[in-house]
Amino acid sequence: MVDGPDVPREVAIPEGGVTVGSGPECGLRLSDKRVSRNHVHIAADGDGFRVRDLGSTNGSFLDGARLDDALLPAGTTLLVGKSALRLLGAERYQVVPASTRERFGDLLGKSLPMREVFGVLERVVDAEASVLIEGETGTGKEVVARALHAEGRRASSPFVALDCGAIAPNLVESEFFGHVRGAFTGAVDTRPGAFERAHGGTLFLDELGELPPELQPKLLRVLETREVRKVGAAESRRVDVRVVAGTNRDLQEMVDEGTFRADLYYRLAVVHVLLPPLRARIEDLPVLIEKFLRDGAAASPGAIDGPNLELLAGHAWPGNVRELRNVLQRALACAGAPGMRFCDLPIHIGGRPRAGRREAPAEAAKVDLDVPFSDAKERLVDGFERAYLTALLGATEGNVAEASRRSGLNRRHLYDLLKKHGLRA
């Protein structure tokens, strides 16, 4: 259980499965008033789980879509009523219940994915452990790092951010550790590095996946000894720094490929935070929109609803929260009058016209009325899945990690779909 009135709770799934519901005969009995007497049945099935809704009144949901009977991979979160269940496989994970907060520092969100992130951050905010934040570009990795710093005991000390992908290769070591005068051509003064500047506070290493291989063992040594030596210096200096790292790359895959040191990865990923993309938390749009509009204009934006919200909710948001902020800033700049309400803003996405203009509906898909609805639907979905996956593998040249990021599918679920359709990465 990760969310709902019965957290925290955990139950082992016996042979034959377990029924979840409010009835006394259920193996997992919930007090959630929106859960039916016999709501859903869950059973182990290979490496995954067979989930079958038992005709519940309010339904069982996965990523906002109602499901009747599905094979789901380990790690999936299933929503029944107002309760969220995390399906765990043979590997043991520490389940952290979702937070009841809808804000953590400057992070906003009432959706389950964000409140799960808040639940982890609340537990580690005052810890000394290193934190690795993974997420797509624009999801707010630096915002998470700043929130951890601002909410923790190091808040009154420096916060230093260093973009590992934006440093000239010949200056990387100097940026990290500093240099003394005369250490190299152009070193006219002694300069402290990022670790020294962050002494007593937090150092955020952004785009960690871009860190040059030759610097990885030196960074590992600093993390283990808590000592830095400037370029050209003879002695080291102790530093007290909490390290938070961010990346939009799959570091575990880089470890498997040999392009990122395993020992450095495990040293940095003591606490692992995975930020959800905006498309997985669309219900957070109103609160994010209101924040960005209030940041950009003094007047009240009015109600966050109507055609403009529908337009924004229908977008895929490949640039995530950063893209949303930019779209709203552009709308405010083009409004022509200060204090315009949200519903009147001239919102454009990717050059498309604002809300109000609709494209003609697509021609209805051809169906065979001689077969039952469920069979016709299954054929249509199977055809779409195979066409989509084939195009996805072609676009990503068979790279499953990239295919997972581009499609928004859990990697295990993506493997299951590929296997189902006889496709190979």
Coordinates of C-alpha atoms in Angstrom, one line a residue:
M1 CA 0.0 0.0 0.0
V2 CA 1.5 3.3 -1.0
D3 CA -1.6 5.6 -0.8
G4 CA -5.0 5.5 0.8
P5 CA -6.5 5.1 4.3
D6 CA -4.8 1.8 5.0
V7 CA -1.1 2.7 4.5
P8 CA 1.4 1.5 5.5
R9 CA 0.6 -2.1 4.8
E10 CA 2.0 -5.0 2.9
V11 CA 0.7 -8.5 2.1
A12 CA 2.3 -11.5 0.4
I13 CA 0.4 -13.0 -2.6
P14 CA -0.2 -16.7 -2.0
E15 CA -0.4 -19.4 -4.6
G16 CA -3.7 -18.9 -6.4
G17 CA -3.6 -15.1 -5.8
V18 CA -5.3 -12.7 -3.4
T19 CA -8.6 -10.9 -3.6
V20 CA -8.6 -7.2 -2.7
G21 CA -11.8 -5.6 -1.4
S22 CA -13.8 -4.4 1.6
G23 CA -15.4 -7.7 2.4
P24 CA -14.2 -9.8 5.4
E25 CA -13.4 -12.8 3.1
C26 CA -10.7 -10.8 1.2
G27 CA -7.0 -11.6 1.6
L28 CA -6.3 -7.9 1.5
R29 CA -9.2 -6.1 3.2
L30 CA -9.4 -2.3 2.8
S31 CA -11.4 0.3 4.7
D32 CA -11.5 2.5 1.6
K33 CA -15.2 3.3 1.0
R34 CA -14.8 3.5 -2.7
V35 CA -13.5 -0.1 -2.8
S36 CA -16.1 -2.9 -3.6
R37 CA -16.7 -5.9 -1.4
N38 CA -14.7 -8.0 -3.9
H39 CA -12.9 -5.5 -6.0
V40 CA -9.9 -7.0 -7.8
H41 CA -8.0 -10.3 -7.9
I42 CA -4.2 -10.3 -8.2
A43 CA -2.1 -13.4 -8.9
A44 CA 1.6 -14.0 -9.7
D45 CA 2.1 -14.9 -13.4
G46 CA 5.7 -15.5 -14.4
D47 CA 7.7 -12.4 -13.7
G48 CA 4.6 -10.3 -13.5
F49 CA 1.1 -10.2 -12.1
R50 CA -2.3 -11.1 -13.6
V51 CA -4.8 -8.5 -12.4
R52 CA -8.5 -9.1 -12.9
D53 CA -11.2 -6.6 -11.9
L54 CA -14.1 -8.4 -10.3
G55 CA -16.9 -6.2 -11.6
S56 CA -16.1 -3.4 -9.1
T57 CA -18.4 -0.4 -9.0
N58 CA -15.6 2.2 -9.2
G59 CA -13.1 0.2 -11.3
S60 CA -9.4 -0.6 -11.2
F61 CA -7.0 1.8 -13.0
L62 CA -3.5 1.9 -14.4
D63 CA -2.1 5.3 -15.4
G64 CA -5.6 6.7 -15.6
A65 CA -7.0 3.9 -17.8
R66 CA -9.6 1.4 -16.5
L67 CA -8.6 -2.2 -16.8
D68 CA -10.5 -5.4 -16.7
D69 CA -7.9 -8.1 -17.1
A70 CA -4.2 -7.4 -17.7
L71 CA -0.7 -8.8 -17.2
L72 CA 1.3 -6.2 -15.4
P73 CA 5.1 -6.1 -14.6
A74 CA 6.6 -5.8 -11.2
G75 CA 6.8 -2.3 -10.0
T76 CA 3.4 -1.3 -11.4
T77 CA 1.1 0.9 -9.2
L78 CA -2.5 -0.1 -9.4
L79 CA -5.3 2.3 -8.3
V80 CA -8.4 0.8 -6.6
G81 CA -10.9 3.4 -5.2
K82 CA -8.7 5.9 -3.5
S83 CA -6.0 3.4 -2.6
A84 CA -2.8 2.7 -4.5
L85 CA -1.2 -0.7 -4.5
R86 CA 2.5 -1.3 -5.6
L87 CA 3.0 -4.7 -7.1
L88 CA 6.4 -6.0 -6.0
G89 CA 8.3 -9.0 -7.5
A90 CA 10.8 -11.3 -5.9
E91 CA 13.3 -8.5 -5.4
R92 CA 12.7 -6.6 -2.2
Y93 CA 12.0 -2.9 -2.2
Q94 CA 11.4 -0.5 0.6
V95 CA 7.9 0.8 0.1
V96 CA 7.6 4.5 1.1
P97 CA 3.9 5.6 1.5
A98 CA 2.9 8.7 -0.5
S99 CA 3.1 12.0 1.4
T100 CA -0.1 13.8 2.3
R101 CA 1.6 17.1 1.3
E102 CA 1.0 18.8 -2.0
R103 CA 4.1 20.9 -1.8
F104 CA 7.8 20.3 -1.0
G105 CA 9.9 23.4 -1.2
D106 CA 9.1 24.8 -4.7
L107 CA 7.9 21.4 -5.9
L108 CA 4.1 21.3 -6.4
G109 CA 1.8 18.4 -7.1
K110 CA -1.2 16.6 -5.7
S111 CA -0.9 13.6 -8.1
L112 CA 0.1 10.2 -6.7
P113 CA 3.5 10.1 -8.6
M114 CA 4.5 13.5 -7.1
R115 CA 3.3 12.7 -3.6
E116 CA 5.3 9.5 -3.7
V117 CA 8.4 11.6 -4.5
F118 CA 7.5 13.9 -1.6
G119 CA 7.3 10.8 0.6
V120 CA 10.9 9.9 -0.2
L121 CA 12.2 13.4 0.1
E122 CA 10.6 13.9 3.5
R123 CA 12.4 10.9 4.9
V124 CA 15.9 11.8 3.6
V125 CA 15.8 15.6 3.8
D126 CA 18.1 15.7 6.9
A127 CA 20.2 12.6 6.0
E128 CA 23.8 12.8 4.8
A129 CA 23.3 10.2 2.2
S130 CA 24.0 11.1 -1.5
V131 CA 20.9 11.4 -3.7
L132 CA 20.6 10.5 -7.4
I133 CA 17.7 12.2 -9.2
E134 CA 16.7 10.7 -12.5
G135 CA 14.2 12.1 -14.9
E136 CA 13.6 13.5 -18.4
T137 CA 14.8 16.9 -19.4
G138 CA 12.6 19.6 -17.9
T139 CA 11.1 17.5 -15.1
G140 CA 12.7 19.7 -12.4
K141 CA 15.8 17.8 -11.1
E142 CA 17.5 21.0 -9.9
V143 CA 14.2 22.1 -8.2
V144 CA 14.3 18.9 -6.3
A145 CA 17.9 19.4 -5.2
R146 CA 17.2 23.0 -4.1
A147 CA 14.1 21.8 -2.2
L148 CA 16.1 19.2 -0.4
H149 CA 18.6 21.9 0.6
A150 CA 16.1 24.5 1.6
E151 CA 14.0 22.0 3.7
G152 CA 17.0 20.4 5.4
R153 CA 19.5 21.4 8.2
R154 CA 22.0 22.8 5.6
A155 CA 19.6 25.5 4.4
S156 CA 21.6 28.3 5.8
S157 CA 24.8 27.1 4.1
P158 CA 25.8 27.4 0.4
F159 CA 23.9 25.6 -2.5
V160 CA 26.2 25.2 -5.5
A161 CA 25.0 23.8 -8.9
L162 CA 27.5 22.5 -11.4
D163 CA 26.4 21.4 -14.9
C164 CA 28.8 18.5 -15.8
G165 CA 27.8 18.7 -19.5
A166 CA 28.5 22.4 -19.9
I167 CA 32.2 22.5 -18.8
A168 CA 35.1 22.6 -21.3
P169 CA 37.0 19.2 -21.1
N170 CA 40.2 20.9 -20.1
L171 CA 38.6 22.8 -17.2
V172 CA 36.5 20.0 -15.7
E173 CA 38.9 19.1 -12.9
S174 CA 39.5 22.7 -12.1
E175 CA 35.7 23.4 -11.9
F176 CA 35.3 20.5 -9.5
F177 CA 38.3 20.8 -7.2
G178 CA 39.8 24.3 -7.9
H179 CA 43.4 25.3 -8.9
V180 CA 46.3 27.2 -7.6
R181 CA 48.0 30.1 -9.4
G182 CA 50.2 28.9 -12.2
A183 CA 48.8 25.4 -12.3
F184 CA 48.2 25.7 -16.0
T185 CA 48.2 28.3 -18.7
G186 CA 45.6 31.0 -17.8
A187 CA 45.6 30.2 -14.1
V188 CA 46.5 33.7 -13.0
D189 CA 44.8 33.3 -9.6
T190 CA 44.1 30.6 -7.1
R191 CA 40.5 29.6 -7.4
P192 CA 38.3 27.3 -5.2
G193 CA 36.4 24.5 -6.9
A194 CA 32.7 23.6 -6.5
F195 CA 33.3 21.3 -3.5
E196 CA 35.1 24.1 -1.6
R197 CA 32.4 26.7 -2.5
A198 CA 29.7 24.3 -1.3
H199 CA 31.5 23.6 2.1
G200 CA 28.9 23.1 4.8
G201 CA 26.1 23.0 2.3
T202 CA 24.9 21.1 -0.8
L203 CA 26.6 20.4 -4.2
F204 CA 24.2 19.6 -7.1
L205 CA 25.9 17.8 -10.0
D206 CA 23.6 18.2 -12.9
E207 CA 23.8 16.0 -16.1
L208 CA 26.0 13.5 -14.2
G209 CA 25.9 11.1 -17.2
E210 CA 28.1 13.6 -19.1
L211 CA 31.0 13.3 -16.6
P212 CA 34.2 12.4 -18.5
P213 CA 35.4 8.9 -17.6
E214 CA 38.9 10.1 -16.5
L215 CA 37.3 12.3 -13.8
Q216 CA 35.0 9.5 -12.4
P217 CA 37.7 7.9 -10.2
K218 CA 38.8 11.3 -8.8
L219 CA 35.2 12.2 -7.9
L220 CA 34.8 8.8 -6.2
R221 CA 37.9 9.4 -4.1
V222 CA 36.5 12.8 -2.9
L223 CA 33.2 11.2 -2.0
E224 CA 35.0 8.5 0.0
T225 CA 37.7 10.6 1.7
R226 CA 35.8 14.0 1.9
E227 CA 39.1 15.7 0.8
V228 CA 39.8 17.7 -2.3
R229 CA 43.1 18.8 -3.7
K230 CA 43.3 21.7 -6.0
V231 CA 45.0 21.3 -9.4
G232 CA 48.7 22.1 -8.9
A233 CA 48.4 21.9 -5.0
A234 CA 50.5 19.7 -2.8
E235 CA 48.0 19.3 0.0
S236 CA 44.4 18.3 0.3
R237 CA 41.6 20.1 2.2
R238 CA 38.7 18.5 4.0
V239 CA 35.2 19.4 2.9
D240 CA 31.7 18.9 4.4
V241 CA 29.3 18.6 1.5
R242 CA 26.1 16.7 0.8
V243 CA 26.1 15.6 -2.9
V244 CA 22.9 15.5 -4.9
A245 CA 23.2 14.4 -8.6
G246 CA 20.8 14.7 -11.5
T247 CA 20.7 13.0 -14.9
N248 CA 18.3 12.4 -17.8
R249 CA 20.3 9.3 -18.8
D250 CA 19.9 5.7 -17.6
L251 CA 23.1 5.4 -15.4
Q252 CA 22.4 1.8 -14.6
E253 CA 22.5 1.1 -18.4
M254 CA 25.7 3.1 -18.7
V255 CA 27.2 0.9 -15.9
D256 CA 26.2 -2.2 -17.8
E257 CA 27.8 -0.8 -21.0
G258 CA 31.0 0.1 -19.1
T259 CA 30.8 3.8 -19.7
F260 CA 30.1 4.7 -16.1
R261 CA 31.9 3.3 -13.0
A262 CA 29.7 1.0 -11.0
D263 CA 31.4 2.0 -7.7
L264 CA 30.7 5.6 -8.3
Y265 CA 27.1 4.9 -9.3
Y266 CA 26.4 3.0 -6.1
R267 CA 28.1 5.7 -4.0
L268 CA 25.9 8.4 -5.6
A269 CA 22.6 6.4 -5.7
V270 CA 22.3 5.8 -2.0
V271 CA 18.9 7.4 -2.3
H272 CA 17.3 7.1 -5.8
V273 CA 14.5 9.5 -6.8
L274 CA 12.8 9.0 -10.2
L275 CA 10.9 12.1 -11.3
P276 CA 7.7 11.5 -13.3
P277 CA 7.2 13.2 -16.6
L278 CA 4.5 15.8 -16.9
R279 CA 2.4 13.5 -19.1
A280 CA 2.2 11.1 -16.1
R281 CA 0.8 13.8 -13.8
I282 CA -1.6 15.8 -15.9
E283 CA -3.9 16.3 -12.9
D284 CA -1.1 18.7 -11.6
L285 CA -1.6 21.1 -14.5
P286 CA -3.9 23.5 -12.7
V287 CA -1.7 24.1 -9.7
L288 CA 1.4 24.4 -11.9
I289 CA -0.3 26.8 -14.3
E290 CA -1.5 29.0 -11.4
K291 CA 2.0 29.1 -10.0
F292 CA 3.7 30.1 -13.3
L293 CA 1.0 32.7 -14.1
R294 CA 1.3 34.3 -10.6
D295 CA 5.1 34.3 -11.1
G296 CA 4.7 36.2 -14.3
A297 CA 1.9 38.6 -13.5
A298 CA 0.6 40.4 -10.4
A299 CA -3.1 40.0 -11.0
S300 CA -5.1 36.9 -10.2
P301 CA -5.3 34.5 -13.2
G302 CA -8.9 33.5 -12.5
A303 CA -10.2 30.0 -12.8
I304 CA -7.9 27.4 -14.3
D305 CA -10.4 25.6 -16.6
G306 CA -12.1 25.8 -19.9
P307 CA -10.8 25.3 -23.5
N308 CA -7.2 26.5 -22.7
L309 CA -6.9 23.9 -20.0
E310 CA -8.2 21.2 -22.4
L311 CA -5.6 22.3 -24.9
L312 CA -2.8 22.0 -22.4
A313 CA -4.1 18.7 -21.0
G314 CA -4.1 17.2 -24.5
H315 CA -0.4 17.9 -25.2
A316 CA 2.3 15.2 -24.7
W317 CA 4.7 17.7 -23.1
P318 CA 8.0 16.3 -24.3
G319 CA 9.8 19.2 -22.6
N320 CA 7.8 18.6 -19.4
V321 CA 7.4 21.3 -16.7
R322 CA 10.0 23.5 -18.4
E323 CA 8.0 23.5 -21.6
L324 CA 4.8 24.3 -19.8
R325 CA 6.5 27.3 -18.1
N326 CA 7.8 28.5 -21.5
V327 CA 4.3 28.2 -23.1
L328 CA 2.7 30.2 -20.4
Q329 CA 5.5 32.9 -20.4
R330 CA 5.0 33.2 -24.2
A331 CA 1.2 33.5 -23.7
L332 CA 1.7 36.3 -21.1
A333 CA 4.1 38.1 -23.4
C334 CA 1.6 38.0 -26.3
A335 CA -1.4 38.8 -24.2
G336 CA -1.1 42.6 -24.9
A337 CA -2.6 43.5 -21.6
P338 CA -1.3 42.9 -18.0
G339 CA -3.5 40.8 -15.7
M340 CA -5.3 38.9 -18.4
R341 CA -7.2 35.9 -17.1
F342 CA -6.1 32.4 -17.9
C343 CA -9.2 31.6 -20.0
D344 CA -8.4 34.6 -22.3
L345 CA -4.7 34.0 -22.8
P346 CA -3.6 33.4 -26.5
I347 CA -2.0 30.0 -25.8
H348 CA 0.0 28.3 -28.6
I349 CA 1.8 25.0 -28.5
G350 CA 4.4 24.1 -31.1
G351 CA 3.1 26.8 -33.4
R352 CA -0.5 25.5 -33.3
P353 CA -3.4 28.0 -32.8
R354 CA -4.9 28.7 -29.4
A355 CA -7.8 26.9 -28.0
G356 CA -11.1 27.3 -29.8
R357 CA -9.9 25.9 -33.2
R358 CA -10.4 22.2 -33.6
E359 CA -9.2 19.9 -36.3
A360 CA -11.8 17.8 -38.1
P361 CA -12.3 14.4 -36.4
A362 CA -10.5 11.5 -37.9
E363 CA -12.4 8.9 -39.9
A364 CA -13.7 6.2 -37.7
A365 CA -11.7 3.0 -37.7
K366 CA -13.2 0.1 -39.8
V367 CA -14.5 -2.7 -37.6
D368 CA -16.0 -6.1 -38.2
L369 CA -19.5 -6.1 -36.7
D370 CA -19.7 -9.9 -37.1
V371 CA -17.5 -10.4 -34.0
P372 CA -18.2 -9.5 -30.4
F373 CA -17.1 -6.0 -29.2
S374 CA -14.3 -7.4 -26.9
D375 CA -12.8 -9.4 -29.8
A376 CA -13.0 -6.4 -32.2
K377 CA -11.4 -4.1 -29.6
E378 CA -8.6 -6.6 -28.9
R379 CA -7.8 -6.9 -32.6
L380 CA -7.7 -3.1 -33.0
V381 CA -5.5 -2.6 -29.9
D382 CA -3.2 -5.4 -31.0
G383 CA -2.8 -3.8 -34.4
F384 CA -2.1 -0.4 -32.9
E385 CA 0.4 -1.8 -30.4
R386 CA 2.4 -3.7 -33.0
A387 CA 2.5 -0.7 -35.4
Y388 CA 3.5 1.7 -32.6
L389 CA 6.2 -0.6 -31.3
T390 CA 7.6 -1.3 -34.7
A391 CA 7.9 2.4 -35.5
L392 CA 9.3 3.1 -32.0
L393 CA 12.1 0.5 -32.4
G394 CA 12.9 1.9 -35.8
A395 CA 13.1 5.4 -34.5
T396 CA 15.3 4.4 -31.6
E397 CA 17.4 1.9 -33.5
G398 CA 16.4 -0.8 -31.1
N399 CA 17.6 1.0 -28.0
V400 CA 15.1 -0.1 -25.3
A401 CA 16.2 2.6 -22.8
E402 CA 15.6 5.3 -25.4
A403 CA 12.3 3.7 -26.5
S404 CA 11.1 3.6 -22.9
R405 CA 11.9 7.3 -22.4
R406 CA 10.3 8.3 -25.6
S407 CA 7.1 6.3 -25.2
G408 CA 6.7 6.8 -21.4
L409 CA 6.4 3.0 -20.9
N410 CA 7.9 1.2 -18.0
R411 CA 10.9 -0.7 -19.4
R412 CA 9.6 -4.1 -18.0
H413 CA 6.2 -3.4 -19.5
L414 CA 7.9 -2.5 -22.8
Y415 CA 9.7 -5.8 -22.8
D416 CA 6.5 -7.6 -22.2
L417 CA 4.8 -5.9 -25.1
L418 CA 7.7 -6.6 -27.4
K419 CA 7.5 -10.3 -26.4
K420 CA 3.8 -10.4 -26.9
H421 CA 4.1 -9.2 -30.5
G422 CA 7.2 -11.2 -31.4
L423 CA 9.4 -8.1 -31.8
R424 CA 13.0 -7.9 -30.8
A425 CA 15.0 -4.9 -29.6

